[in-house]
Coordinates of C-alpha atoms and ligand atoms in Angstrom, one line a residue:
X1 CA -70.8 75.6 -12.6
X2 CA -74.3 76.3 -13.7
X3 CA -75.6 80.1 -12.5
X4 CA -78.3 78.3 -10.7
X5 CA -76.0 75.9 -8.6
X6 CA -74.0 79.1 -8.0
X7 CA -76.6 80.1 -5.7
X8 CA -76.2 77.3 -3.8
X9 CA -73.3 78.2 -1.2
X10 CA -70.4 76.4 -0.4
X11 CA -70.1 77.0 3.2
X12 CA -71.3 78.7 5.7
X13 CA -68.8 81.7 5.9
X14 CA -69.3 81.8 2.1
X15 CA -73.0 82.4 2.5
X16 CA -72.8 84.6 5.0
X17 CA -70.5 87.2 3.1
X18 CA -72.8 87.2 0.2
X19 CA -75.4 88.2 2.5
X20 CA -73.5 91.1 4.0
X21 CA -72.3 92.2 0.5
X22 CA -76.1 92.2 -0.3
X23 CA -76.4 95.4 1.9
X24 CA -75.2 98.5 -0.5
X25 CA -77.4 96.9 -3.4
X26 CA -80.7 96.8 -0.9
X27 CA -79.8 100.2 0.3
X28 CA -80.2 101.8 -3.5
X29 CA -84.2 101.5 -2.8
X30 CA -84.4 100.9 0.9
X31 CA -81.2 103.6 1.9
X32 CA -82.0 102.9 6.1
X33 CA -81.2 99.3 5.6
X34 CA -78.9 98.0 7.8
X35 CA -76.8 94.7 8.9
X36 CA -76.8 93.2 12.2
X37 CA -75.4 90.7 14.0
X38 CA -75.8 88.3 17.1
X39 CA -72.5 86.3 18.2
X40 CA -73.2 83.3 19.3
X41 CA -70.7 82.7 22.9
X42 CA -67.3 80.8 22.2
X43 CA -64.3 82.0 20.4
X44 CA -65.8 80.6 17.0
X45 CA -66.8 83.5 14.9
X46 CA -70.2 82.6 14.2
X47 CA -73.0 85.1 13.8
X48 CA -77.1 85.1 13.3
X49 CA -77.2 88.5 10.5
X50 CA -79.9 89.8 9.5
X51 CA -81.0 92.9 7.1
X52 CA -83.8 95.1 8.1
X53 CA -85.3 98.0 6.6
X54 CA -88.4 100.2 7.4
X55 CA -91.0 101.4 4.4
X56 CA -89.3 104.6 3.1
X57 CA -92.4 106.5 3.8
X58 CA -95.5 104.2 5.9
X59 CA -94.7 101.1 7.7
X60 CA -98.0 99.2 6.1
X61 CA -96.2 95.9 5.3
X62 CA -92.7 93.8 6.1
X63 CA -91.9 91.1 4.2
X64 CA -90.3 88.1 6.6
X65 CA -87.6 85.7 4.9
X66 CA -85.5 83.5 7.2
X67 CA -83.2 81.1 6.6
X68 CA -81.2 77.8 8.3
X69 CA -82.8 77.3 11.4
X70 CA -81.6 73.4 10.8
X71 CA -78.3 74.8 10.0
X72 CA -77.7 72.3 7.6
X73 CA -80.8 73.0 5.7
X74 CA -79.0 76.7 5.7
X75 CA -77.5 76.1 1.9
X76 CA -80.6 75.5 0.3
X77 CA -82.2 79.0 2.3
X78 CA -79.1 80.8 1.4
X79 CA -79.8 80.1 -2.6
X80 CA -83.1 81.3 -2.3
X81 CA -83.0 83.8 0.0
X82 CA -80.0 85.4 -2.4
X83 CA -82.4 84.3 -5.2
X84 CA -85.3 86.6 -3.8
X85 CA -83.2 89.4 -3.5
X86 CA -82.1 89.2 -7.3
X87 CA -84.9 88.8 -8.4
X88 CA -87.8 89.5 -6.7
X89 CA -86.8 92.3 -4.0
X90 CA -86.7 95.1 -6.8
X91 CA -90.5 94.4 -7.4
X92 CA -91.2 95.4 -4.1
X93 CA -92.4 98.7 -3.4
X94 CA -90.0 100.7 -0.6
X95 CA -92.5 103.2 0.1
X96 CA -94.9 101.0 1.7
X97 CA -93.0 98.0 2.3
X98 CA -90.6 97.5 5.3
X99 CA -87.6 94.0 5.1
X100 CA -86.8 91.5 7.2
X101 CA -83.9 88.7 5.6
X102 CA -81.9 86.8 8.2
X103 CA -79.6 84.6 7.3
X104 CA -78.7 81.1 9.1
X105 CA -80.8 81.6 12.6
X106 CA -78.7 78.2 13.5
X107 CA -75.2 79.2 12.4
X108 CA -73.3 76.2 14.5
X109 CA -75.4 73.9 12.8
X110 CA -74.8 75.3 9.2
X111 CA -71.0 75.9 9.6
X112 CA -71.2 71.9 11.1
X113 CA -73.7 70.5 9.4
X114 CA -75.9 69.5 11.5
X115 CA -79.6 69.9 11.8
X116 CA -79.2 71.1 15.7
X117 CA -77.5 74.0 17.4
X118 CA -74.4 73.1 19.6
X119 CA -76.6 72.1 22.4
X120 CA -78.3 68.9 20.4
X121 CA -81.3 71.4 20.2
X122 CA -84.0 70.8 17.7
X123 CA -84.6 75.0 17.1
X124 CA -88.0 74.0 15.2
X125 CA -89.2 72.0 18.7
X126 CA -87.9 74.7 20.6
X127 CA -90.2 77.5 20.4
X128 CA -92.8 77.1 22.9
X129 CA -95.3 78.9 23.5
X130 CA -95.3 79.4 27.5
X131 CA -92.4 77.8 29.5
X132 CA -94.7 74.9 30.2
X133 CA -93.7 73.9 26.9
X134 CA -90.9 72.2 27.9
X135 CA -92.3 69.7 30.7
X136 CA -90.5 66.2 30.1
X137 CA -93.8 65.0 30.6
X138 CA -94.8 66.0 27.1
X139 CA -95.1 62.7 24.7
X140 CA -94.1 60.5 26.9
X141 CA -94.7 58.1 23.6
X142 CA -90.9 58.8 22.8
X143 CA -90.0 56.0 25.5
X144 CA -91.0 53.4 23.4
X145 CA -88.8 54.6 19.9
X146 CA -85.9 55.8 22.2
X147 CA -83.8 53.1 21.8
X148 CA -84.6 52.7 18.0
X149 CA -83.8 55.9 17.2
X150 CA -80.9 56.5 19.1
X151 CA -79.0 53.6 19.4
X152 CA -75.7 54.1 21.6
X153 CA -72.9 51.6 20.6
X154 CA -70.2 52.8 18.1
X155 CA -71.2 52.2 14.1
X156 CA -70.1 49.6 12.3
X157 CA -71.1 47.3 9.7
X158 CA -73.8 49.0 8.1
X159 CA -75.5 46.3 6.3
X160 CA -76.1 45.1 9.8
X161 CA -77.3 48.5 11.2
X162 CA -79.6 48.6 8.1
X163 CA -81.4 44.7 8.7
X164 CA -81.2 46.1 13.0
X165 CA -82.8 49.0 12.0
X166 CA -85.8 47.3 9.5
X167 CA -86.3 44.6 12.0
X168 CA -87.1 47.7 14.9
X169 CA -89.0 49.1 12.9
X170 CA -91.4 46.6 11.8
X171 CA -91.8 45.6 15.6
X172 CA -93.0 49.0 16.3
X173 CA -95.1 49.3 13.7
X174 CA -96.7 46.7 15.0
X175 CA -96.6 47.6 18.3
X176 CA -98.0 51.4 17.8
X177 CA -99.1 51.5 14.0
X178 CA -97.9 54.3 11.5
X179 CA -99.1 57.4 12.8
X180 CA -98.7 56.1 16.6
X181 CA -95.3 56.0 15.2
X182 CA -95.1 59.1 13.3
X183 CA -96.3 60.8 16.1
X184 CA -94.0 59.8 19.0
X185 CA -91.0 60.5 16.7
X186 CA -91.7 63.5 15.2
X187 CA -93.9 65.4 17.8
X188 CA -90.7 66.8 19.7
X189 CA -89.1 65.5 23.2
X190 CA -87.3 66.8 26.3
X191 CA -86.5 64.3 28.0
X192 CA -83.3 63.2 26.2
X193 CA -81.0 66.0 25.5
X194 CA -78.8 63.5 23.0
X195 CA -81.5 62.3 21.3
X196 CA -83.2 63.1 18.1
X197 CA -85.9 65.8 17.7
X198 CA -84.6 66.9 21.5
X199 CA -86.4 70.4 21.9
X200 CA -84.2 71.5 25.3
X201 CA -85.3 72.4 28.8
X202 CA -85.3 76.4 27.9
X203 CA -85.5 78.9 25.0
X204 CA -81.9 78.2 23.3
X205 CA -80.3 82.0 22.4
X206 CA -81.3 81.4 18.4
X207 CA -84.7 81.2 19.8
X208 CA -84.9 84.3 21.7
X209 CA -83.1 86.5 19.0
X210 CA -86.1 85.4 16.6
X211 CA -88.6 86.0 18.7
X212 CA -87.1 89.5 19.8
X213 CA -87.1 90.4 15.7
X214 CA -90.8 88.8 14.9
X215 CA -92.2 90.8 17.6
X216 CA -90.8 93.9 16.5
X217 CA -92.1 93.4 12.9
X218 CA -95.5 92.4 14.6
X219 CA -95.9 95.9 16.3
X220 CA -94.5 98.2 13.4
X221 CA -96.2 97.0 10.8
X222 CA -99.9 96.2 9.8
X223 CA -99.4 93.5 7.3
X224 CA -96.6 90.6 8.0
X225 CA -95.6 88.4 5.6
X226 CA -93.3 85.6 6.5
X227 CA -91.4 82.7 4.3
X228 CA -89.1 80.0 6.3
X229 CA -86.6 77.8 4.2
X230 CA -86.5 74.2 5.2
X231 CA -85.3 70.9 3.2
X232 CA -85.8 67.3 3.6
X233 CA -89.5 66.8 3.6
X234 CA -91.6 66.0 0.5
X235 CA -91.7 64.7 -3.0
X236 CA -87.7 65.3 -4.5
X237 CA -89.1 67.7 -7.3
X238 CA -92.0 69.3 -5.8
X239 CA -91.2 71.6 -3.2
X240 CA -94.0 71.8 -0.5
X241 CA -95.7 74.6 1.2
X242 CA -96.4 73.7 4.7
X243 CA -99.1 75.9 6.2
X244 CA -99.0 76.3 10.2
X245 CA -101.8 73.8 12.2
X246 CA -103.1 77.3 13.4
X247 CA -103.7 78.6 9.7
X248 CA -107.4 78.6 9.3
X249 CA -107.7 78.0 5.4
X250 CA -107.6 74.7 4.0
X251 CA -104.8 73.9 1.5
X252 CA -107.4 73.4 -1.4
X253 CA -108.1 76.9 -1.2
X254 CA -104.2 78.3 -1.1
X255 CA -103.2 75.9 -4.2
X256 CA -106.0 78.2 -6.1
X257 CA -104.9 81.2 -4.5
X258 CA -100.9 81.0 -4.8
X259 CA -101.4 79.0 -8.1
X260 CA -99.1 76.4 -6.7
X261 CA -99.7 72.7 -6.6
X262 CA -98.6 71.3 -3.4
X263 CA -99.8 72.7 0.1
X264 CA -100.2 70.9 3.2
X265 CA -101.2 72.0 6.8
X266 CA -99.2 70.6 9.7
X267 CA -101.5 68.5 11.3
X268 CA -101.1 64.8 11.6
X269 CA -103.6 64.1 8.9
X270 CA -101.1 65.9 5.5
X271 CA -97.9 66.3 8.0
X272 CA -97.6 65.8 11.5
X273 CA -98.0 67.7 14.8
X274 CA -95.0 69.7 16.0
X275 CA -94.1 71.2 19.7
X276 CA -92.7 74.2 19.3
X277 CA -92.7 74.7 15.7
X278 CA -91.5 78.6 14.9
X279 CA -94.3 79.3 12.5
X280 CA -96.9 78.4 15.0
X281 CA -95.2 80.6 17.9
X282 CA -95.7 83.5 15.2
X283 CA -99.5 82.4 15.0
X284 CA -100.0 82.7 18.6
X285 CA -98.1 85.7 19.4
X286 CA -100.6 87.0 16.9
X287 CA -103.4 85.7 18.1
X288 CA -102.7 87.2 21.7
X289 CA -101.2 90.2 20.9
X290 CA -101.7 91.7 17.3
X291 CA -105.1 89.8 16.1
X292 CA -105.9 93.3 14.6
X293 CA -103.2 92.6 11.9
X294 CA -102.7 90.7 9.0
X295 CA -100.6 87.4 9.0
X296 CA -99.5 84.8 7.1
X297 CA -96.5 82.5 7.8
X298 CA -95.7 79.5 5.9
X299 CA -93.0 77.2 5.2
X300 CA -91.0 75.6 1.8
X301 CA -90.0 72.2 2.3
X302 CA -87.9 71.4 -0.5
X303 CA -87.8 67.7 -0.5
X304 CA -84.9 65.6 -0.9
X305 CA -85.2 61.7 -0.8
X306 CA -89.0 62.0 -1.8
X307 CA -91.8 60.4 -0.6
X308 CA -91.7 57.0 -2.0
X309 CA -91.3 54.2 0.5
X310 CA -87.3 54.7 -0.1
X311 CA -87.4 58.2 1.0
X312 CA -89.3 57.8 3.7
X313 CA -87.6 54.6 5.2
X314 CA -84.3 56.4 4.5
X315 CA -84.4 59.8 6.0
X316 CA -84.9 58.4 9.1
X317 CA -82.3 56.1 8.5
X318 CA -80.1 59.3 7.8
X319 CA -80.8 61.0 11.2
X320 CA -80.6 58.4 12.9
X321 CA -77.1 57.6 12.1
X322 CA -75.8 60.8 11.9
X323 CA -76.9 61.4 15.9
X324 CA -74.9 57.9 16.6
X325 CA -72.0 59.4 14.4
X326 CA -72.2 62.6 16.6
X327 CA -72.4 60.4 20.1
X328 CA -71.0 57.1 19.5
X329 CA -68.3 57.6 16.8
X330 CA -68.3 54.9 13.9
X331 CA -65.2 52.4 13.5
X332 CA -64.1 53.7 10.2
X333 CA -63.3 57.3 8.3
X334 CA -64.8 55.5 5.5
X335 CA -68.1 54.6 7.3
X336 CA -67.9 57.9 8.8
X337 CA -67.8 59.7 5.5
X338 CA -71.0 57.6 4.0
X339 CA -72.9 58.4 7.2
X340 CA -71.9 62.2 6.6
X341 CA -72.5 61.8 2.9
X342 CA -76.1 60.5 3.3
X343 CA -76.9 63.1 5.6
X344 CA -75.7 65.9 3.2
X345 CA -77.9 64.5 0.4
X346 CA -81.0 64.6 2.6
X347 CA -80.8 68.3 3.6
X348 CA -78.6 69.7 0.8
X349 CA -78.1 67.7 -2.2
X350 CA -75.8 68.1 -4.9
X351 CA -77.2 67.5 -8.3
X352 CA -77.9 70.1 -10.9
X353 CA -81.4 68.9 -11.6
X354 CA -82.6 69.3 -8.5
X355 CA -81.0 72.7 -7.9
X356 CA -83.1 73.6 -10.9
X357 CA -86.3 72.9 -10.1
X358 CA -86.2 73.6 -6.5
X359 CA -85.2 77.6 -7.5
X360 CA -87.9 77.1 -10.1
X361 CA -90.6 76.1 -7.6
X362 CA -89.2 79.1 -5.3
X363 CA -90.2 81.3 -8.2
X364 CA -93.7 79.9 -8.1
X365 CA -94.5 80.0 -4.9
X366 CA -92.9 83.9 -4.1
X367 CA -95.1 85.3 -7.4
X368 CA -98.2 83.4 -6.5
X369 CA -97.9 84.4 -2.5
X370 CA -96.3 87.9 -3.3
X371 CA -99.0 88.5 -5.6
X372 CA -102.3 87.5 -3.4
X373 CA -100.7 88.9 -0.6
X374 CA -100.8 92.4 -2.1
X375 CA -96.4 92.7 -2.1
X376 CA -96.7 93.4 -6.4
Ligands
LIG401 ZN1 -86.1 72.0 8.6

């Protein structure tokens, strides 16, 4: 194997105990570094870790990386968070500059996976800001693609699923246009715990160990800093940056200053809106509680299928079979394993190509955000 697809782990135990064993090397510059743990309830040994350091002699800045909080997406965060750490953590300063790495915030879904935590839960629609966030009254929209996108007989022939599945589609389209469509689907819901994008009726225990770290980084530290790993969106070889809907700069003016080509806001016009997207719950605790400091949270998207009409019929497609696999079953082990196999190449594919450029787009984006943030 190539030493770049090396970095890509090959489950989740795997990635987990190169994480740990990355401990004694951070220590050399960072000695008060140290490994913790959350176990997730049940007799499974799965685990949220994370290594955190303070500044060896002022707190002024942390630096944020978290990874697999769509478990599945966990493998592609695991290469590059173990890619930071080779490669860019010894050009950070200690004296000034405090750590924060946690690996797999959704470790049920990553040993699994699955994009969701055990409890069908969407973490990325899950944290709210207020408790109101979870009303079942919020986009009430999702009625009308319900049935489309979580349809609840066993799978069978696919070629069949595939002419159901364009033929409800085009009606919608029809019905509620594009971003009508976009919109419903993507925005969250929680009203139908087994369906996709389900957000949950209350903060899921993933949720409330992140929010317990980020706002202990927000109060010791002036400056934060903080890059989440995600997969699936986007062109196949261009990773995107996806800039919270609560960042004030346009993305014009962050491709000139991270000298990176592709950033988009999360907004419905270059994304789409999101309920209870993590980056924006760092925004707002921000906002409402440590204005005085400095912030910026983004998000890679390393795409997968890419954005040509293809990709963006497919992934779809992918979920949505892959929930009925989860719920419904499918009538054969060999229609199970293309289901599972079309799922794995939208959040964590395999080729050698694409492991390549995705690490080299990393590299991009961490000197050109390292670098205007002040962290070199
Ligand atoms: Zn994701």
């Amino acid at each position: 194997m190539n030493p770049i697809s090396a970095l890509f782990p090959e489950n989740y135990e795997a990635s987990r105990a190169r994480f740990r064993s990355n401990l004694a090397h951070i220590q050399e510059r960072w000695p008060d570094a140290q490994l913790s743990q959350h176990a997730l309830p049940g007799d499974e040994d799965l685990t949220i870790d994370w290594i955190q350091s303070p500044a060896t002699q002022r707190n002024e800045k942390v630096f944020i990386l978290t990874t697999g909080e769509h478990g599945i997406e966990g493998y592609v965060g695991s290469a590059m968070q173990q890619r930071f750490i080779e490669h860019y953590l010894p050009r950070l300063d200690p004296a000034t500059t405090g750590l924060l790495f946690v690996h797999a915030i959704n470790p049920w879904g990553m040993k699994y996976h699955r994009r969701v935590n055990v409890n069908n839960v969407d973490l990325n629609r899950n944290f709210v800001w207020g408790t109101q966030g979870f009303s079942t009254a919020i986009n009430p929209e999702y009625d009308q693609v319900n049935s489309f996108l979580n349809p609840t007989e066993k799978i069978g022939n696919l070629k069949i699923g595939n002419l159901k599945f364009y033929a409800g589609l085009l009606v919608l389209l029809a019905k509620m246009n594009i971003s009508g469509f976009r919109h419903a689907t993507l925005l969250g819901q929680y009203r139908y715990p087994q369906g996709l994008y389900y957000g949950g009726s209350d903060y899921q225990e993933e949720t409330r160990t992140l929010i317990d770290l980020y706002r202990g980084a927000m109060e010791q530290y002036e400056q934060i800093l903080h890059l989440d790993m995600h997969t699936g969106y986007g062109p196949r070889y261009q990773m995107s940056l996806v800039n919270s809907v609560h960042e004030k700069g346009s993305s014009a003016q962050f491709v000139e200053r991270f000298n990176y080509p592709l950033v988009v806001a999360a907004n419905p016009n270059e994304f789409y809106a999101i309920q209870g997207d993590m980056v924006d719950y760092l925004y707002d605790l921000w906002q409402r509680e440590f204005s005085e400091k400095r912030l910026y949270s983004t998000t890679f998207e390393f795409g997968t299928l890419g954005d040509s009409i293809f990709g963006i019929v497919h992934s779809p497609r992918a979920m949505i079979l892959e929930n009925q696999l989860c719920w419904h079953k499918a009538e054969s082990d060999s229609l199970r394993s293309q289901v599972v196999h079309e799922f794995e190449e939208l959040f964590n594919p395999a080729a050698d190509d694409w492991h390549a450029k995705a690490v080299a787009d990393a590299d991009q984006a961490f000197d050109g955000i390292l670098e205007a943030e002040g962290y070199l």
